[in-house]
Short mmCIF file of C-alpha atoms in Angstrom, two decimals:
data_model
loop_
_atom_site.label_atom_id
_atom_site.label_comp_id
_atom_site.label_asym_id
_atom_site.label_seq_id
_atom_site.Cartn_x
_atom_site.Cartn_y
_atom_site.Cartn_z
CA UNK A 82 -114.88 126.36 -40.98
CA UNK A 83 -114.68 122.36 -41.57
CA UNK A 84 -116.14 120.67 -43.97
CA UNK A 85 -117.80 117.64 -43.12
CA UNK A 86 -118.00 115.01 -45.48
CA UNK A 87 -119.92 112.13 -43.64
CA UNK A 88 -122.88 112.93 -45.76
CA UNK A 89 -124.16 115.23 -48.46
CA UNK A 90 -128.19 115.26 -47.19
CA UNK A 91 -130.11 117.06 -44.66
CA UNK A 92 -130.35 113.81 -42.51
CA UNK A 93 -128.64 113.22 -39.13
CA UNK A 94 -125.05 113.00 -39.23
CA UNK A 95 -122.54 110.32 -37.95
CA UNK A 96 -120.31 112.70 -36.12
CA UNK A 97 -122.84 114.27 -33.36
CA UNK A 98 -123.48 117.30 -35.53
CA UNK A 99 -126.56 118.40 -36.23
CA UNK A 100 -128.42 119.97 -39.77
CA UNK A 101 -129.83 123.00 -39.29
CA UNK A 102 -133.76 121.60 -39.88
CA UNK A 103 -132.44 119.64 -36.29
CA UNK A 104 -130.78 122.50 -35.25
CA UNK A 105 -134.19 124.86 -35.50
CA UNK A 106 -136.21 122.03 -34.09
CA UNK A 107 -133.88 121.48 -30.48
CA UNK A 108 -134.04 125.84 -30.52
CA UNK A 109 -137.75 126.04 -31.32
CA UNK A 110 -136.86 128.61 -34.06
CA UNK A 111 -137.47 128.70 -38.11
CA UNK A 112 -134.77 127.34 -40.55
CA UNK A 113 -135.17 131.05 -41.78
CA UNK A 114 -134.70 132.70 -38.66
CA UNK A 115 -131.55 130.79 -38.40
CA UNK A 116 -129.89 131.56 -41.74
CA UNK A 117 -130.48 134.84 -41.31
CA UNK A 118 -128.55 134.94 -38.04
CA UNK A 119 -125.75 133.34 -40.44
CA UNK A 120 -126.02 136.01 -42.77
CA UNK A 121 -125.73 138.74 -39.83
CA UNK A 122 -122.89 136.54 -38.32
CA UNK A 123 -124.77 135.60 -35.09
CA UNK A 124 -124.52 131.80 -35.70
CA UNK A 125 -121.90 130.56 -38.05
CA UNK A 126 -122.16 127.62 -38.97
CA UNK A 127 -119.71 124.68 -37.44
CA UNK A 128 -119.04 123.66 -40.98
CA UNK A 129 -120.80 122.48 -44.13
CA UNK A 130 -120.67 118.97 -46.01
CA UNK A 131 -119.42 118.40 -49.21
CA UNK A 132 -122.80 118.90 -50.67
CA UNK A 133 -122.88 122.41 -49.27
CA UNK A 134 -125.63 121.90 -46.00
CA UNK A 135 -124.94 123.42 -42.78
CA UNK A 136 -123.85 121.51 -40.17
CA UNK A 137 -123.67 122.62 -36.62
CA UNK A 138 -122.18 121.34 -33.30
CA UNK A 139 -124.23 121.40 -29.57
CA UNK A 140 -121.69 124.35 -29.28
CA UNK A 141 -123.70 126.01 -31.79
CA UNK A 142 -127.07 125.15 -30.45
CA UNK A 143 -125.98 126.83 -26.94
CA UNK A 144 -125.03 129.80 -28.78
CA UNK A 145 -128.11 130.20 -30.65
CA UNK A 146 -130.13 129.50 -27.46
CA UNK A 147 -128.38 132.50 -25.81
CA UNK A 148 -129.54 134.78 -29.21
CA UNK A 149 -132.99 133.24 -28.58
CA UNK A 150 -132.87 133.98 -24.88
CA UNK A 151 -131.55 137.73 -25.75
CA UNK A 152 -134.67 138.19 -28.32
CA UNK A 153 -137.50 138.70 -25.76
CA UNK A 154 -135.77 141.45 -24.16
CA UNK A 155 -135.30 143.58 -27.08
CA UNK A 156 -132.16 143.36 -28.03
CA UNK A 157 -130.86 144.51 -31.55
CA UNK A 158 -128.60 142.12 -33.33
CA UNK A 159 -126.07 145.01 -33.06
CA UNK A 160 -126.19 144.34 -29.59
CA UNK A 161 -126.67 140.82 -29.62
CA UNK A 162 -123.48 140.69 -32.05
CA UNK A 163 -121.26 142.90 -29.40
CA UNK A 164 -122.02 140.53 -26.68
CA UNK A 165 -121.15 137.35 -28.09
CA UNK A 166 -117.87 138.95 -29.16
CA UNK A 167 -117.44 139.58 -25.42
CA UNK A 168 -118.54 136.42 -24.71
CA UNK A 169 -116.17 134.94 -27.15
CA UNK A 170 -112.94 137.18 -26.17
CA UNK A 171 -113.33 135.88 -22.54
CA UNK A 172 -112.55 132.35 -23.70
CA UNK A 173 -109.03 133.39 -24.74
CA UNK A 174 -108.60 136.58 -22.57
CA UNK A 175 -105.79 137.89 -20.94
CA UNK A 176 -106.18 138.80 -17.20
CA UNK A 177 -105.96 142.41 -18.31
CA UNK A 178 -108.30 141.96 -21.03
CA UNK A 179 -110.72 140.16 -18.65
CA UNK A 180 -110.95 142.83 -16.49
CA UNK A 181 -112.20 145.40 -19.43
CA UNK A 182 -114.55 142.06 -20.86
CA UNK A 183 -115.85 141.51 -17.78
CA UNK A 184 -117.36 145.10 -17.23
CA UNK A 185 -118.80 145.16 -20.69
CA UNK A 186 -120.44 141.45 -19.35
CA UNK A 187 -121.35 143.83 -16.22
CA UNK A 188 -122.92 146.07 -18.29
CA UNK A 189 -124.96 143.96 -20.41
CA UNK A 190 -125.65 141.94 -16.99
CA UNK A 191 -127.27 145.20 -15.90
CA UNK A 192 -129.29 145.75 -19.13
CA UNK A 193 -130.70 142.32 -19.35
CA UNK A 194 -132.12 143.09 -16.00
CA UNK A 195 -133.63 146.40 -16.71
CA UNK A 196 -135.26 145.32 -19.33
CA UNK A 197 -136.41 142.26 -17.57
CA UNK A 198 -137.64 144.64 -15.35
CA UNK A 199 -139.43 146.41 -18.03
CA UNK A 200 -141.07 142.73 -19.32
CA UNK A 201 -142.04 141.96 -15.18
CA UNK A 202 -144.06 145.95 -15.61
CA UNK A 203 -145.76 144.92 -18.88
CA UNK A 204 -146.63 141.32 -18.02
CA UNK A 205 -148.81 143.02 -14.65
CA UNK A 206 -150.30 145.77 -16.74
CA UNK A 207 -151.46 142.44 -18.87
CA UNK A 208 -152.45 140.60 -16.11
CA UNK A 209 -154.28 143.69 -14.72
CA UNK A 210 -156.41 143.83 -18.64
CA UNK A 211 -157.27 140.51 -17.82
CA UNK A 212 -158.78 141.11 -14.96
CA UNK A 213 -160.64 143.75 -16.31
CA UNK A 214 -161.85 142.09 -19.12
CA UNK A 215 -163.15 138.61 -17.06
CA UNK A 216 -164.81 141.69 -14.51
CA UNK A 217 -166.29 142.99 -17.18
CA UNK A 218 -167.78 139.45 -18.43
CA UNK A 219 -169.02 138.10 -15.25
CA UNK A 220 -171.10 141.25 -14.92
CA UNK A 221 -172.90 140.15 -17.74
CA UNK A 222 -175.36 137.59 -18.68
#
């Protein structure tokens, strides 16, 4: 991890990087939603300035918009964790070790979509309640 010395406060930095109060606003998440992911070693920081404040790259803010984009479906950070390994691995794979990453990306491929699935099922059975309710209101007065 670098440490970045162009500054020592929360402010914007010189190099392109980012603080993490920028960080959580371009994601649309809390500051403490996203130290937590550093403590669970979701989203490590890029590096920190001499002062000790996070600093993180637009690398970073991709990989915290695929954790955000994992949430909704449900899964753990267990399983969040295990897929950005694969994820990472493939970067520097071998061809033999792509062909084992690239069924665990298969895998998850086929989770996401079940439980997308699951979300589509739920969202009609919402939209259904809805309707229900809005019946139930134009019947009276």
């Amino acid at each position: 991890m670098a440490t970045v010395s162009s500054t020592d406060s929360p402010g914007p930095t010189a190099d392109g990087t980012m603080h993490i109060g920028e960080l959580a606003e371009r994601a649309g998440m809390s500051l403490r939603t996203i130290r937590h992911y550093d403590e669970v070693g979701l989203l490590v920081p890029s590096g920190r300035t001499t002062g000790g404040f996070r600093v993180y790259t637009a690398q970073d803010l991709e990989r915290l918009l695929v954790i955000r984009r994992m949430k909704p479906l449900g899964f753990t950070l267990d399983e969040m964790a295990e897929l950005l390994r694969v994820v990472d691995a493939l970067a520097d794979a071998t061809p033999d070790d792509q062909t084992a990453l690239a069924a665990r990306l298969d895998a998850s491929l086929d989770d996401a979509r079940a439980r997308h699935a699951k979300l589509v099922e739920r969202a009609g059975m919402a939209e259904e309640f809805i309707g229900t309710l809005s019946s139930l209101r134009a019947s009276l007065p």
